[in-house]
Amino acid sequence: MSTDPGTRPTTPRRTLRWQAATVLGIRDEAPAVRTFTLGLEEPAHHLPGQYYVLRLTAEDGYTAQRSYSVASAPDGRPEIDLTVERLDDGEVSEFLHDVVVPGDVLEVRGPVGGWFAWTGDSPALLVGGGSGQVPLTAMLRHARAAGRPDLVRMILSVRTPSDLYYGDELHVPQVTPVFTRTAPDGSARPAGRLVLDDVAPLVRGGETAYVCGSPAFADAAAALLAEAGVPDDAIRIEQFGPTGS
Amino acid sequence: MPRVTRGFVGRRPRDSRLPPGQYDAGDQWPVLTAERAPHLDTDRWTFRIEGLVEREVEWTWDEIGALPRERWDGDIHCVTTWSKFGMRWSGIPVDDLLEAAGPLPRARFVVAHSHSGYTTNLPLADVTGGRAWLAFDAQGGPLTREHGGPARLLVPHLYFWKSVKWVAGLRVLAEDEPGFWERNGYHDRGDPWREQRFQGD
């Protein structure tokens, strides 16, 4: 096999310390999806695509932690945006959605992950499903902030128009939304799953593809990319969410 | 000491089989992969032990299939905080494979690597003494491609990123050599009961 993640450049090894993160703002993105803006005590530079681990601690010392992708671009501000989908029975996501208010102090550590990260200097094809929008949007925001939106093409598979996050930010020429359940009125493409005809026109050759979504989505999207001519070693995948065994 | 989070009580009761910070994934078995799951043809599949050994050994699919297998039943723990209880696995003890190669006295670590290029580092002591297997079956059937089939490492007492999917071999070393995730900030050993998730834990 030609893929060799073992020898790729990676982030430096360093100890990740827990730090206080003050909730500065909370906003709705989509049904059951909210973005939490966290002010960091010890700001750190992140690459788009990296994530933070968030920890909750009960009075008796019981803790729960989950990892959330950073949605904000690395713009030097001492704060990060984490976008969290409220999962049924999700111990951490339910708490964040139902209990947390601005002013609360949580704990985070990061950034983590050097593989599913875009350094911003080479063409990238971003393929996201559902909450896969989060790290890919960090990449899009980074490209725009750097004045290189031309480096990025993004295709997002969501159920309905209201499942697109980040207001109108994704309604830009670099982003192709694909709706699986309900397409907007007058849409030329009927609602349906991502297919080769959606992906193939976006492949230019020479880009790295970043695929993010559920395991089933990521597997299907990576297969489409391969079919469209993207080499396996140019496809990076981040999956989250459970799958049946 | 962790800072108490206003209003957080957590879910109770905790199952004593859960290491700290983990939750029970129940019937589900999450898939986490950084790359496309490779399609490996067993006609060309090999498993190799090399490095600080008396003789480097490489097995073909048929050769490895002729070795005696063991069953291991128990729980697995992923650093992304899910655990899965009561799994049934079968495979060849890594002890048996290492014995064929004969690690040299100064051998202390291994790097396990996959057919796709993924690597992870392990102390030799963590893959010997009946604690690691080259696994072919899980839950009563062959490992699927998504879960590392046709063969993966099984080191159930460590976080599961150490249990390399699509494993291709072990390189035996005198010094520890961080693998893919370890160079990206993960812990060099990864004991779930000590919550060794990241460097410095």
Short mmCIF file of C-alpha atoms in Angstrom, two decimals:
data_model
loop_
_atom_site.label_atom_id
_atom_site.label_comp_id
_atom_site.label_asym_id
_atom_site.label_seq_id
_atom_site.Cartn_x
_atom_site.Cartn_y
_atom_site.Cartn_z
CA MET A 1 0.00 0.00 0.00
CA SER A 2 1.23 3.48 -0.70
CA THR A 3 -0.47 5.24 2.20
CA ASP A 4 1.99 5.83 4.97
CA PRO A 5 0.50 7.84 7.79
CA GLY A 6 3.33 6.58 9.97
CA THR A 7 5.92 8.80 8.31
CA ARG A 8 3.91 11.93 7.60
CA PRO A 9 4.83 15.20 9.27
CA THR A 10 3.08 15.48 12.57
CA THR A 11 2.58 17.95 15.35
CA PRO A 12 5.26 18.15 18.04
CA ARG A 13 4.93 15.87 21.04
CA ARG A 14 3.98 17.85 24.07
CA THR A 15 1.98 17.46 27.20
CA LEU A 16 -1.63 18.57 26.88
CA ARG A 17 -2.71 20.28 30.05
CA TRP A 18 -6.30 20.77 31.14
CA GLN A 19 -7.23 24.42 31.19
CA ALA A 20 -10.24 26.47 32.19
CA ALA A 21 -12.52 27.48 29.33
CA THR A 22 -15.14 30.15 30.01
CA VAL A 23 -18.34 29.95 27.99
CA LEU A 24 -18.52 33.33 26.26
CA GLY A 25 -21.41 32.69 23.93
CA ILE A 26 -23.87 30.04 22.77
CA ARG A 27 -25.74 30.13 19.49
CA ASP A 28 -28.05 27.81 17.60
CA GLU A 29 -26.83 26.45 14.28
CA ALA A 30 -29.50 23.91 13.38
CA PRO A 31 -32.11 21.87 15.23
CA ALA A 32 -30.28 20.38 18.27
CA VAL A 33 -26.95 21.84 17.16
CA ARG A 34 -25.25 24.66 19.04
CA THR A 35 -21.92 26.42 18.93
CA PHE A 36 -20.16 27.21 22.20
CA THR A 37 -17.57 29.95 22.13
CA LEU A 38 -14.97 29.22 24.80
CA GLY A 39 -12.45 31.70 26.12
CA LEU A 40 -9.18 29.91 26.82
CA GLU A 41 -6.93 30.63 29.76
CA GLU A 42 -3.90 29.46 27.79
CA PRO A 43 -4.64 30.02 24.11
CA ALA A 44 -2.89 27.66 21.71
CA HIS A 45 -2.54 27.72 17.95
CA HIS A 46 -4.58 25.04 16.22
CA LEU A 47 -4.76 23.74 12.69
CA PRO A 48 -8.18 23.57 11.05
CA GLY A 49 -9.38 19.98 11.51
CA GLN A 50 -7.97 19.55 15.00
CA TYR A 51 -10.15 19.00 18.05
CA TYR A 52 -10.30 19.69 21.77
CA VAL A 53 -11.23 17.31 24.56
CA LEU A 54 -13.86 18.76 26.91
CA ARG A 55 -14.20 17.50 30.49
CA LEU A 56 -17.08 17.78 32.96
CA THR A 57 -16.54 17.03 36.64
CA ALA A 58 -19.19 16.27 39.28
CA GLU A 59 -18.84 17.24 42.96
CA ASP A 60 -17.73 13.73 43.89
CA GLY A 61 -14.95 13.71 41.31
CA TYR A 62 -16.79 11.74 38.63
CA THR A 63 -15.75 12.99 35.20
CA ALA A 64 -16.96 12.60 31.62
CA GLN A 65 -15.04 13.78 28.60
CA ARG A 66 -15.69 13.98 24.88
CA SER A 67 -13.80 15.27 21.87
CA TYR A 68 -15.20 18.10 19.72
CA SER A 69 -13.79 19.53 16.51
CA VAL A 70 -12.89 23.20 16.44
CA ALA A 71 -15.13 25.15 14.08
CA SER A 72 -13.23 28.42 14.24
CA ALA A 73 -10.21 29.25 12.14
CA PRO A 74 -6.85 29.76 13.81
CA ASP A 75 -7.06 33.53 13.84
CA GLY A 76 -4.99 34.31 16.91
CA ARG A 77 -7.97 35.09 19.17
CA PRO A 78 -7.89 33.53 22.66
CA GLU A 79 -11.14 31.69 22.01
CA ILE A 80 -12.39 28.70 20.08
CA ASP A 81 -15.77 27.65 18.77
CA LEU A 82 -16.92 24.09 19.41
CA THR A 83 -20.10 22.98 17.65
CA VAL A 84 -21.97 20.24 19.48
CA GLU A 85 -24.92 18.16 18.35
CA ARG A 86 -27.27 17.16 21.14
CA LEU A 87 -27.41 13.37 21.12
CA ASP A 88 -30.24 11.50 22.81
CA ASP A 89 -28.84 10.06 25.99
CA GLY A 90 -25.57 11.87 25.31
CA GLU A 91 -24.19 12.42 28.78
CA VAL A 92 -22.00 15.36 27.78
CA SER A 93 -23.92 16.83 24.84
CA GLU A 94 -27.21 16.90 26.76
CA PHE A 95 -25.52 18.72 29.63
CA LEU A 96 -23.97 21.27 27.30
CA HIS A 97 -27.29 21.94 25.58
CA ASP A 98 -29.58 21.83 28.62
CA VAL A 99 -27.55 23.23 31.51
CA VAL A 100 -24.60 25.31 30.35
CA VAL A 101 -25.03 29.08 30.15
CA PRO A 102 -22.59 31.88 29.33
CA GLY A 103 -20.25 32.50 32.22
CA ASP A 104 -19.92 28.82 33.13
CA VAL A 105 -16.39 27.47 33.30
CA LEU A 106 -15.61 24.12 31.67
CA GLU A 107 -12.28 22.37 31.18
CA VAL A 108 -10.62 21.55 27.88
CA ARG A 109 -7.32 20.38 26.55
CA GLY A 110 -5.95 20.46 23.07
CA PRO A 111 -5.58 20.96 20.24
CA VAL A 112 -5.33 17.29 19.33
CA GLY A 113 -4.93 15.49 16.01
CA GLY A 114 -2.28 16.12 13.40
CA TRP A 115 -3.55 13.87 10.64
CA PHE A 116 -6.99 15.24 9.84
CA ALA A 117 -5.62 18.77 9.69
CA TRP A 118 -5.10 21.15 6.81
CA THR A 119 -2.10 23.44 6.89
CA GLY A 120 -3.71 25.84 4.43
CA ASP A 121 -1.12 25.79 1.67
CA SER A 122 -2.33 23.13 -0.75
CA PRO A 123 -5.58 22.30 -2.57
CA ALA A 124 -8.15 20.53 -0.43
CA LEU A 125 -11.43 18.85 -1.30
CA LEU A 126 -13.67 18.78 1.75
CA VAL A 127 -16.44 16.20 1.89
CA GLY A 128 -18.74 16.32 4.89
CA GLY A 129 -21.87 14.64 6.11
CA GLY A 130 -24.02 16.00 8.97
CA SER A 131 -21.82 17.26 11.79
CA GLY A 132 -18.81 16.64 9.54
CA GLN A 133 -19.45 20.26 8.65
CA VAL A 134 -17.60 21.39 11.76
CA PRO A 135 -13.90 20.70 11.10
CA LEU A 136 -14.36 21.30 7.38
CA THR A 137 -15.80 24.73 8.08
CA ALA A 138 -12.69 25.53 10.12
CA MET A 139 -10.72 24.74 6.95
CA LEU A 140 -12.99 26.88 4.79
CA ARG A 141 -12.77 29.77 7.23
CA HIS A 142 -9.00 29.45 7.34
CA ALA A 143 -8.77 29.51 3.53
CA ARG A 144 -10.92 32.62 3.35
CA ALA A 145 -9.04 34.40 6.14
CA ALA A 146 -5.79 33.66 4.32
CA GLY A 147 -7.19 35.04 1.07
CA ARG A 148 -6.99 31.64 -0.62
CA PRO A 149 -10.60 30.45 -0.95
CA ASP A 150 -9.57 29.04 -4.33
CA LEU A 151 -7.64 26.26 -2.56
CA VAL A 152 -10.79 24.77 -1.09
CA ARG A 153 -13.83 23.03 -2.52
CA MET A 154 -16.41 21.68 -0.16
CA ILE A 155 -19.36 19.37 -0.64
CA LEU A 156 -21.77 18.82 2.23
CA SER A 157 -24.42 16.17 2.54
CA VAL A 158 -27.24 17.19 4.89
CA ARG A 159 -30.85 16.13 5.26
CA THR A 160 -32.60 19.43 4.69
CA PRO A 161 -31.63 23.07 4.10
CA SER A 162 -32.12 23.83 7.81
CA ASP A 163 -29.44 21.27 8.68
CA LEU A 164 -26.73 23.50 7.21
CA TYR A 165 -24.76 25.15 10.01
CA TYR A 166 -23.20 28.59 10.33
CA GLY A 167 -25.93 30.80 8.90
CA ASP A 168 -25.16 32.00 5.42
CA GLU A 169 -21.46 31.29 5.67
CA LEU A 170 -21.76 28.06 3.73
CA HIS A 171 -23.85 29.70 0.99
CA VAL A 172 -20.77 30.56 -1.03
CA PRO A 173 -19.47 29.37 -4.41
CA GLN A 174 -16.86 27.04 -2.89
CA VAL A 175 -19.56 25.04 -1.13
CA THR A 176 -21.88 22.55 -2.85
CA PRO A 177 -24.69 21.43 -0.56
CA VAL A 178 -26.38 18.12 -1.30
CA PHE A 179 -29.72 17.41 0.39
CA THR A 180 -30.66 13.83 1.19
CA ARG A 181 -34.27 14.26 2.39
CA THR A 182 -35.62 17.63 1.30
CA ALA A 183 -34.10 19.82 -1.40
CA PRO A 184 -34.89 23.55 -1.55
CA ASP A 185 -37.73 24.61 -3.86
CA GLY A 186 -36.58 24.94 -7.42
CA SER A 187 -33.48 22.85 -6.82
CA ALA A 188 -32.21 21.13 -9.95
CA ARG A 189 -30.92 18.18 -7.98
CA PRO A 190 -33.57 15.99 -6.37
CA ALA A 191 -33.06 14.98 -2.73
CA GLY A 192 -30.92 11.89 -2.41
CA ARG A 193 -27.67 10.44 -1.19
CA LEU A 194 -24.30 11.64 -2.40
CA VAL A 195 -23.42 10.02 -5.74
CA LEU A 196 -20.47 10.03 -8.12
CA ASP A 197 -22.01 12.79 -10.26
CA ASP A 198 -21.99 15.08 -7.21
CA VAL A 199 -18.36 14.44 -6.35
CA ALA A 200 -16.59 13.90 -9.67
CA PRO A 201 -16.92 17.51 -10.97
CA LEU A 202 -15.12 18.80 -7.88
CA VAL A 203 -12.02 16.64 -8.34
CA ARG A 204 -9.24 18.59 -10.02
CA GLY A 205 -6.29 16.30 -9.39
CA GLY A 206 -3.48 16.86 -6.92
CA GLU A 207 -5.69 17.78 -3.97
CA THR A 208 -5.96 16.13 -0.59
CA ALA A 209 -9.47 15.01 0.28
CA TYR A 210 -10.76 15.43 3.84
CA VAL A 211 -13.81 13.29 4.54
CA CYS A 212 -15.73 13.77 7.76
CA GLY A 213 -19.00 12.30 8.97
CA SER A 214 -20.54 9.12 10.30
CA PRO A 215 -18.68 5.87 9.60
CA ALA A 216 -21.25 4.87 6.96
CA PHE A 217 -21.04 8.27 5.28
CA ALA A 218 -17.23 8.36 5.40
CA ASP A 219 -16.91 4.90 3.91
CA ALA A 220 -19.34 5.70 1.09
CA ALA A 221 -17.81 9.13 0.39
CA ALA A 222 -14.26 7.75 0.33
CA ALA A 223 -15.36 5.10 -2.15
CA LEU A 224 -16.88 7.82 -4.39
CA LEU A 225 -13.67 9.84 -4.21
CA ALA A 226 -11.64 6.80 -5.19
CA GLU A 227 -14.02 6.18 -8.07
CA ALA A 228 -13.58 9.82 -9.12
CA GLY A 229 -9.84 9.28 -9.32
CA VAL A 230 -8.55 10.50 -5.94
CA PRO A 231 -5.74 8.16 -4.82
CA ASP A 232 -6.30 6.35 -1.51
CA ASP A 233 -3.23 7.97 0.00
CA ALA A 234 -4.72 11.41 -0.68
CA ILE A 235 -7.89 10.65 1.29
CA ARG A 236 -7.96 11.47 4.99
CA ILE A 237 -10.92 10.41 7.07
CA GLU A 238 -12.40 11.49 10.37
CA GLN A 239 -15.39 9.54 11.54
CA PHE A 240 -17.55 9.95 14.56
CA GLY A 241 -20.68 8.44 15.88
CA PRO A 242 -21.44 4.82 16.49
CA THR A 243 -22.09 2.06 14.06
CA GLY A 244 -23.55 -1.37 14.57
CA SER A 245 -21.07 -4.20 14.91
CA MET B 1 -7.58 18.27 40.57
CA PRO B 2 -10.36 18.71 38.03
CA ARG B 3 -12.53 21.77 38.49
CA VAL B 4 -16.13 20.95 39.45
CA THR B 5 -18.56 21.82 36.66
CA ARG B 6 -21.62 23.73 37.85
CA GLY B 7 -24.70 21.52 37.72
CA PHE B 8 -23.01 18.37 36.45
CA VAL B 9 -23.93 15.19 38.31
CA GLY B 10 -23.17 12.58 35.65
CA ARG B 11 -24.90 9.32 35.02
CA ARG B 12 -25.21 6.74 37.77
CA PRO B 13 -24.61 4.00 38.61
CA ARG B 14 -21.21 3.40 37.12
CA ASP B 15 -20.37 -0.10 35.97
CA SER B 16 -17.23 -1.34 37.72
CA ARG B 17 -16.01 -2.73 34.41
CA LEU B 18 -15.71 0.83 33.07
CA PRO B 19 -12.31 2.49 33.42
CA PRO B 20 -12.46 6.18 34.39
CA GLY B 21 -13.84 8.49 31.74
CA GLN B 22 -15.34 5.67 29.66
CA TYR B 23 -18.96 4.92 28.74
CA ASP B 24 -20.63 1.68 27.69
CA ALA B 25 -21.14 1.50 23.90
CA GLY B 26 -23.68 -1.28 24.41
CA ASP B 27 -24.46 -3.26 21.29
CA GLN B 28 -22.57 -0.87 19.10
CA TRP B 29 -18.99 -1.19 17.98
CA PRO B 30 -17.81 2.20 16.74
CA VAL B 31 -15.44 2.38 13.78
CA LEU B 32 -12.65 4.94 13.89
CA THR B 33 -10.18 5.08 11.05
CA ALA B 34 -7.96 7.83 9.70
CA GLU B 35 -7.79 6.45 6.18
CA ARG B 36 -9.71 4.25 3.77
CA ALA B 37 -10.08 0.71 5.05
CA PRO B 38 -7.88 -1.33 2.70
CA HIS B 39 -9.10 -4.38 0.81
CA LEU B 40 -6.43 -6.95 1.62
CA ASP B 41 -6.16 -10.03 -0.55
CA THR B 42 -5.33 -13.00 1.68
CA ASP B 43 -3.37 -14.55 -1.22
CA ARG B 44 -0.82 -11.77 -0.80
CA TRP B 45 -1.24 -11.09 2.93
CA THR B 46 1.81 -11.60 5.15
CA PHE B 47 2.73 -11.10 8.80
CA ARG B 48 6.37 -10.45 9.60
CA ILE B 49 8.48 -10.17 12.73
CA GLU B 50 11.76 -8.35 12.24
CA GLY B 51 14.31 -6.20 14.01
CA LEU B 52 16.13 -7.39 17.12
CA VAL B 53 15.37 -11.08 16.67
CA GLU B 54 17.47 -14.18 16.15
CA ARG B 55 15.72 -14.81 12.83
CA GLU B 56 13.20 -12.70 10.96
CA VAL B 57 10.08 -14.68 10.25
CA GLU B 58 7.33 -14.07 7.72
CA TRP B 59 4.11 -16.04 7.55
CA THR B 60 1.70 -16.29 4.64
CA TRP B 61 -2.07 -16.49 5.21
CA ASP B 62 -2.03 -20.28 4.89
CA GLU B 63 0.98 -20.66 7.16
CA ILE B 64 -0.50 -18.51 9.90
CA GLY B 65 -3.83 -20.29 9.52
CA ALA B 66 -2.14 -23.54 10.51
CA LEU B 67 -1.04 -22.20 13.92
CA PRO B 68 -3.09 -22.95 17.02
CA ARG B 69 -5.54 -20.28 18.09
CA GLU B 70 -6.82 -19.19 21.46
CA ARG B 71 -10.06 -17.62 22.51
CA TRP B 72 -10.10 -14.42 24.52
CA ASP B 73 -13.29 -13.05 26.04
CA GLY B 74 -13.41 -9.66 27.67
CA ASP B 75 -13.81 -5.90 27.41
CA ILE B 76 -12.16 -3.38 25.12
CA HIS B 77 -11.65 0.36 25.67
CA CYS B 78 -11.18 3.09 23.09
CA VAL B 79 -9.41 6.35 23.94
CA THR B 80 -12.39 8.20 22.42
CA THR B 81 -14.20 7.07 25.62
CA TRP B 82 -16.34 4.14 24.54
CA SER B 83 -15.90 0.68 26.03
CA LYS B 84 -17.43 -2.54 24.82
CA PHE B 85 -18.08 -5.36 27.25
CA GLY B 86 -18.02 -9.12 26.87
CA MET B 87 -16.49 -9.42 23.43
CA ARG B 88 -15.42 -12.78 22.04
CA TRP B 89 -12.20 -12.94 20.08
CA SER B 90 -9.94 -15.63 18.69
CA GLY B 91 -6.39 -15.43 17.47
CA ILE B 92 -2.82 -16.58 17.85
CA PRO B 93 -0.93 -15.53 20.99
CA VAL B 94 1.78 -13.01 20.11
CA ASP B 95 3.96 -15.05 22.50
CA ASP B 96 3.92 -17.93 20.01
CA LEU B 97 4.84 -15.72 17.06
CA LEU B 98 7.65 -13.98 18.94
CA GLU B 99 8.99 -17.31 20.13
CA ALA B 100 9.45 -18.35 16.50
CA ALA B 101 11.53 -15.24 15.84
CA GLY B 102 13.46 -15.24 19.13
CA PRO B 103 13.77 -11.66 20.43
CA LEU B 104 17.35 -10.75 21.40
CA PRO B 105 18.12 -9.99 25.06
CA ARG B 106 18.22 -6.22 24.51
CA ALA B 107 14.77 -6.17 22.87
CA ARG B 108 12.39 -4.07 24.96
CA PHE B 109 9.83 -2.51 22.61
CA VAL B 110 7.95 -3.27 19.43
CA VAL B 111 6.45 -1.11 16.71
CA ALA B 112 3.36 -2.75 15.27
CA HIS B 113 2.58 -1.61 11.75
CA SER B 114 -0.29 -2.12 9.36
CA HIS B 115 -0.54 -2.93 5.66
CA SER B 116 -1.70 0.67 5.20
CA GLY B 117 1.31 2.22 6.93
CA TYR B 118 -0.21 2.97 10.36
CA THR B 119 2.17 2.39 13.26
CA THR B 120 1.97 2.15 17.04
CA ASN B 121 4.58 1.48 19.71
CA LEU B 122 4.27 -0.99 22.57
CA PRO B 123 6.57 -2.21 25.33
CA LEU B 124 7.50 -5.84 24.62
CA ALA B 125 6.10 -6.66 28.05
CA ASP B 126 2.65 -5.53 26.89
CA VAL B 127 2.50 -7.96 23.97
CA THR B 128 3.91 -10.97 25.83
CA GLY B 129 2.80 -13.00 28.82
CA GLY B 130 -0.55 -13.96 27.30
CA ARG B 131 -1.77 -10.38 26.88
CA ALA B 132 -1.78 -9.91 23.09
CA TRP B 133 -3.01 -11.81 20.07
CA LEU B 134 -2.96 -11.70 16.31
CA ALA B 135 -6.75 -11.79 16.00
CA PHE B 136 -8.83 -13.10 13.10
CA ASP B 137 -12.30 -13.43 14.57
CA ALA B 138 -14.51 -11.31 16.75
CA GLN B 139 -18.03 -11.91 18.01
CA GLY B 140 -18.11 -15.33 16.38
CA GLY B 141 -17.20 -14.36 12.82
CA PRO B 142 -14.24 -13.20 10.75
CA LEU B 143 -13.14 -9.61 11.41
CA THR B 144 -14.74 -7.28 8.89
CA ARG B 145 -12.60 -4.91 6.85
CA GLU B 146 -13.83 -1.93 8.91
CA HIS B 147 -12.66 -3.60 12.10
CA GLY B 148 -9.24 -4.51 10.73
CA GLY B 149 -9.87 -7.74 8.88
CA PRO B 150 -8.48 -10.05 7.81
CA ALA B 151 -6.22 -9.73 10.88
CA ARG B 152 -5.51 -7.16 13.56
CA LEU B 153 -3.55 -6.97 16.74
CA LEU B 154 -5.54 -7.43 19.94
CA VAL B 155 -4.02 -5.85 23.07
CA PRO B 156 -7.15 -5.51 25.17
CA HIS B 157 -5.54 -4.19 28.35
CA LEU B 158 -4.48 -0.99 26.52
CA TYR B 159 -6.54 1.62 24.67
CA PHE B 160 -7.61 0.19 21.38
CA TRP B 161 -5.53 2.41 19.09
CA LYS B 162 -2.70 0.03 20.11
CA SER B 163 -4.62 -2.91 18.59
CA VAL B 164 -3.46 -2.19 15.04
CA LYS B 165 -5.99 -2.91 12.30
CA TRP B 166 -4.81 -4.71 9.12
CA VAL B 167 -1.62 -5.55 11.00
CA ALA B 168 1.37 -6.45 8.84
CA GLY B 169 4.02 -7.14 11.43
CA LEU B 170 6.07 -6.28 14.47
CA ARG B 171 9.44 -4.58 14.48
CA VAL B 172 11.37 -5.46 17.64
CA LEU B 173 13.46 -2.62 19.08
CA ALA B 174 15.71 -1.74 22.00
CA GLU B 175 14.36 1.81 22.33
CA ASP B 176 10.80 3.10 22.32
CA GLU B 177 9.81 4.64 18.99
CA PRO B 178 6.50 6.55 18.95
CA GLY B 179 3.99 5.54 16.30
CA PHE B 180 1.36 7.48 14.36
CA TRP B 181 -0.97 8.67 17.11
CA GLU B 182 1.80 8.84 19.68
CA ARG B 183 3.61 11.39 17.53
CA ASN B 184 0.29 13.23 17.34
CA GLY B 185 0.02 13.64 21.07
CA TYR B 186 -1.27 10.31 22.34
CA HIS B 187 0.33 8.51 25.25
CA ASP B 188 3.18 6.08 24.62
CA ARG B 189 1.57 3.28 26.64
CA GLY B 190 -2.20 3.90 26.91
CA ASP B 191 -3.42 2.10 30.05
CA PRO B 192 -7.19 2.80 30.27
CA TRP B 193 -7.31 2.24 34.04
CA ARG B 194 -4.73 4.99 34.52
CA GLU B 195 -6.34 7.18 31.83
CA GLN B 196 -3.13 7.41 29.84
CA ARG B 197 -4.73 9.16 26.89
CA PHE B 198 -2.29 11.90 25.96
CA GLN B 199 1.40 12.66 26.42
CA GLY B 200 2.03 13.50 30.05
CA ASP B 201 -1.05 11.72 31.47
#
